[in-house]
Amino acid sequence: MNQQELSNQDSIKIIMEMVQSTKYNIARDKVIYLMWGYLVAISSLAHYVLKFQFEISQAYYVWLSMPVAGIITGIYYGRKKKHSTAKTFTDRAMSSIWIAFIVALIIFLLASPQIGWSAVYPIFMVLYGIGTATSGGIMKFKPLVIGGYLSMGVGLLAFYQPFDIQLFLLALAVIVSYVIPGHLLPKAQND
Amino acid sequence: MFEPLDPILHSQLRLAVVSLLMSVEEAEFTYIKEKTKATAGNLSVQVNKLKDAGYITVEKSFKDNYPLTTCKITQAGVEAFEKYLNALRSYIKPE
């Protein structure tokens, strides 16, 4: 860019281009939404099959998939943060939401002996919904918002269901709030 | 009545830098360079002019042993940018 005479149109064009270029690219999160969505859905269905078809009492070990996915996510965003050369309000809003989400999730996990597992899974569905509905709202990406509220609705239903049905509902909740919106996200462009 | 355009902002590269910094909380020199496609030398000169005008702050530090320059818009910069936008608007839609 040089120091030529600027017309008003040039000025507006520069401003718009620059503002546009700083926009948060949610497509970059596609892989993370899909990974979590499929992993939770598969884990809950596997939990159901192992526990209620094969009557394996330690079926809940399938949830060890969660800390593994957590580590992968941590590395993914850690690297992204290391390479990021600007801080935006949206980055901060998104990470604030998801950090608070993780903390709330851990609190309910810790409190599970007190509140009982039959309440924990429905609470998780509501939490998943909060995460995706707020992220979708910030990004103006409707499928995440709709999926988030659907997940909360499924959570409400799950409070009244036995544990085996809850496992199905958990899979349904993440399919509507993570898997479907994840597939609807545009492919990430190299930036 | 036409308002005069702030000469500090009325320059391609300086306007681009301030527009960028309006939409991020802070940005590294390399980020601004990449987005504006400017040369390091020219950008450095313009960044200093903006700094001298009090529109941005420039902080020098280190990241992984490499020098790191971080730019951030100031309140005066925000006000100047808004004033510039209003002036532009008065040119486009004369009352």
mmCIF file with all atom_site columns, C-alpha atoms in Angstrom, chain A residues 1-12 14-16 18-19 21-22 81-89 92 191, chain B residues 5 10-16 19-20 23-28 30-31 35-36 42 46 63-64 81 84-85 88 91-92:
data_model
loop_
_atom_site.group_PDB
_atom_site.id
_atom_site.type_symbol
_atom_site.label_atom_id
_atom_site.label_alt_id
_atom_site.label_comp_id
_atom_site.label_asym_id
_atom_site.label_entity_id
_atom_site.label_seq_id
_atom_site.pdbx_PDB_ins_code
_atom_site.Cartn_x
_atom_site.Cartn_y
_atom_site.Cartn_z
_atom_site.occupancy
_atom_site.B_iso_or_equiv
_atom_site.pdbx_formal_charge
_atom_site.auth_seq_id
_atom_site.auth_comp_id
_atom_site.auth_asym_id
_atom_site.auth_atom_id
_atom_site.pdbx_PDB_model_num
ATOM 1  C CA . MET A 1 1   ? 0.000   0.000   0.000  1.00 0.00 ? 1   MET A CA 1
ATOM 2  C CA . ASN A 1 2   ? 1.369   3.390   -0.856 1.00 0.00 ? 2   ASN A CA 1
ATOM 3  C CA . GLN A 1 3   ? 0.603   6.970   -0.078 1.00 0.00 ? 3   GLN A CA 1
ATOM 4  C CA . GLN A 1 4   ? -1.455  7.946   -3.106 1.00 0.00 ? 4   GLN A CA 1
ATOM 5  C CA . GLU A 1 5   ? -4.425  10.258  -2.974 1.00 0.00 ? 5   GLU A CA 1
ATOM 6  C CA . LEU A 1 6   ? -7.330  8.432   -1.324 1.00 0.00 ? 6   LEU A CA 1
ATOM 7  C CA . SER A 1 7   ? -10.865 8.739   -2.553 1.00 0.00 ? 7   SER A CA 1
ATOM 8  C CA . ASN A 1 8   ? -13.755 8.324   -0.132 1.00 0.00 ? 8   ASN A CA 1
ATOM 9  C CA . GLN A 1 9   ? -14.608 5.042   -1.818 1.00 0.00 ? 9   GLN A CA 1
ATOM 10 C CA . ASP A 1 10  ? -11.035 3.846   -1.305 1.00 0.00 ? 10  ASP A CA 1
ATOM 11 C CA . SER A 1 11  ? -11.260 4.714   2.366  1.00 0.00 ? 11  SER A CA 1
ATOM 12 C CA . ILE A 1 12  ? -14.484 2.796   2.827  1.00 0.00 ? 12  ILE A CA 1
ATOM 13 C CA . ILE A 1 14  ? -9.969  -0.273  3.116  1.00 0.00 ? 14  ILE A CA 1
ATOM 14 C CA . ILE A 1 15  ? -11.999 -0.082  6.313  1.00 0.00 ? 15  ILE A CA 1
ATOM 15 C CA . MET A 1 16  ? -14.389 -2.810  5.211  1.00 0.00 ? 16  MET A CA 1
ATOM 16 C CA . MET A 1 18  ? -9.697  -4.794  7.238  1.00 0.00 ? 18  MET A CA 1
ATOM 17 C CA . VAL A 1 19  ? -12.714 -5.289  9.490  1.00 0.00 ? 19  VAL A CA 1
ATOM 18 C CA . SER A 1 21  ? -10.332 -9.872  7.639  1.00 0.00 ? 21  SER A CA 1
ATOM 19 C CA . THR A 1 22  ? -10.422 -10.037 11.434 1.00 0.00 ? 22  THR A CA 1
ATOM 20 C CA . LYS A 1 81  ? -3.153  -19.848 20.433 1.00 0.00 ? 81  LYS A CA 1
ATOM 21 C CA . LYS A 1 82  ? 0.617   -20.102 20.139 1.00 0.00 ? 82  LYS A CA 1
ATOM 22 C CA . HIS A 1 83  ? 0.449   -19.239 16.454 1.00 0.00 ? 83  HIS A CA 1
ATOM 23 C CA . SER A 1 84  ? -2.168  -16.539 16.780 1.00 0.00 ? 84  SER A CA 1
ATOM 24 C CA . THR A 1 85  ? -0.809  -13.056 16.308 1.00 0.00 ? 85  THR A CA 1
ATOM 25 C CA . ALA A 1 86  ? -3.843  -11.031 17.296 1.00 0.00 ? 86  ALA A CA 1
ATOM 26 C CA . LYS A 1 87  ? -6.351  -11.111 20.101 1.00 0.00 ? 87  LYS A CA 1
ATOM 27 C CA . THR A 1 88  ? -9.967  -10.487 19.282 1.00 0.00 ? 88  THR A CA 1
ATOM 28 C CA . PHE A 1 89  ? -13.018 -10.014 21.433 1.00 0.00 ? 89  PHE A CA 1
ATOM 29 C CA . ARG A 1 92  ? -11.983 -14.243 24.186 1.00 0.00 ? 92  ARG A CA 1
ATOM 30 C CA . ASP A 1 191 ? -5.721  -18.711 6.355  1.00 0.00 ? 191 ASP A CA 1
ATOM 31 C CA . LEU B 2 5   ? -10.537 14.426  7.048  1.00 0.00 ? 5   LEU B CA 1
ATOM 32 C CA . HIS B 2 10  ? -6.329  9.707   5.536  1.00 0.00 ? 10  HIS B CA 1
ATOM 33 C CA . SER B 2 11  ? -3.556  7.501   4.188  1.00 0.00 ? 11  SER B CA 1
ATOM 34 C CA . GLN B 2 12  ? -4.038  3.991   2.839  1.00 0.00 ? 12  GLN B CA 1
ATOM 35 C CA . LEU B 2 13  ? -1.780  2.117   5.159  1.00 0.00 ? 13  LEU B CA 1
ATOM 36 C CA . ARG B 2 14  ? -2.427  4.097   8.334  1.00 0.00 ? 14  ARG B CA 1
ATOM 37 C CA . LEU B 2 15  ? -6.161  3.822   7.790  1.00 0.00 ? 15  LEU B CA 1
ATOM 38 C CA . ALA B 2 16  ? -5.804  0.074   7.242  1.00 0.00 ? 16  ALA B CA 1
ATOM 39 C CA . SER B 2 19  ? -9.263  -0.226  10.967 1.00 0.00 ? 19  SER B CA 1
ATOM 40 C CA . LEU B 2 20  ? -7.616  -3.517  11.868 1.00 0.00 ? 20  LEU B CA 1
ATOM 41 C CA . SER B 2 23  ? -11.686 -4.803  15.391 1.00 0.00 ? 23  SER B CA 1
ATOM 42 C CA . VAL B 2 24  ? -9.094  -6.655  17.464 1.00 0.00 ? 24  VAL B CA 1
ATOM 43 C CA . GLU B 2 25  ? -8.060  -6.108  21.050 1.00 0.00 ? 25  GLU B CA 1
ATOM 44 C CA . GLU B 2 26  ? -4.378  -6.171  20.127 1.00 0.00 ? 26  GLU B CA 1
ATOM 45 C CA . ALA B 2 27  ? -2.327  -7.403  17.222 1.00 0.00 ? 27  ALA B CA 1
ATOM 46 C CA . GLU B 2 28  ? 1.274   -8.335  16.588 1.00 0.00 ? 28  GLU B CA 1
ATOM 47 C CA . THR B 2 30  ? 3.414   -9.613  11.812 1.00 0.00 ? 30  THR B CA 1
ATOM 48 C CA . TYR B 2 31  ? -0.392  -9.895  11.860 1.00 0.00 ? 31  TYR B CA 1
ATOM 49 C CA . LYS B 2 35  ? -3.370  -8.388  6.655  1.00 0.00 ? 35  LYS B CA 1
ATOM 50 C CA . THR B 2 36  ? -2.307  -5.096  5.077  1.00 0.00 ? 36  THR B CA 1
ATOM 51 C CA . ASN B 2 42  ? 6.797   1.102   5.318  1.00 0.00 ? 42  ASN B CA 1
ATOM 52 C CA . GLN B 2 46  ? 3.399   4.359   9.543  1.00 0.00 ? 46  GLN B CA 1
ATOM 53 C CA . LYS B 2 63  ? 8.252   -14.324 22.421 1.00 0.00 ? 63  LYS B CA 1
ATOM 54 C CA . ASP B 2 64  ? 10.359  -17.492 22.259 1.00 0.00 ? 64  ASP B CA 1
ATOM 55 C CA . PHE B 2 81  ? -11.420 6.834   13.798 1.00 0.00 ? 81  PHE B CA 1
ATOM 56 C CA . TYR B 2 84  ? -12.985 10.133  10.447 1.00 0.00 ? 84  TYR B CA 1
ATOM 57 C CA . LEU B 2 85  ? -15.958 7.870   9.710  1.00 0.00 ? 85  LEU B CA 1
ATOM 58 C CA . LEU B 2 88  ? -16.526 10.390  5.412  1.00 0.00 ? 88  LEU B CA 1
ATOM 59 C CA . TYR B 2 91  ? -18.910 13.609  2.122  1.00 0.00 ? 91  TYR B CA 1
ATOM 60 C CA . ILE B 2 92  ? -21.086 10.767  0.915  1.00 0.00 ? 92  ILE B CA 1
#
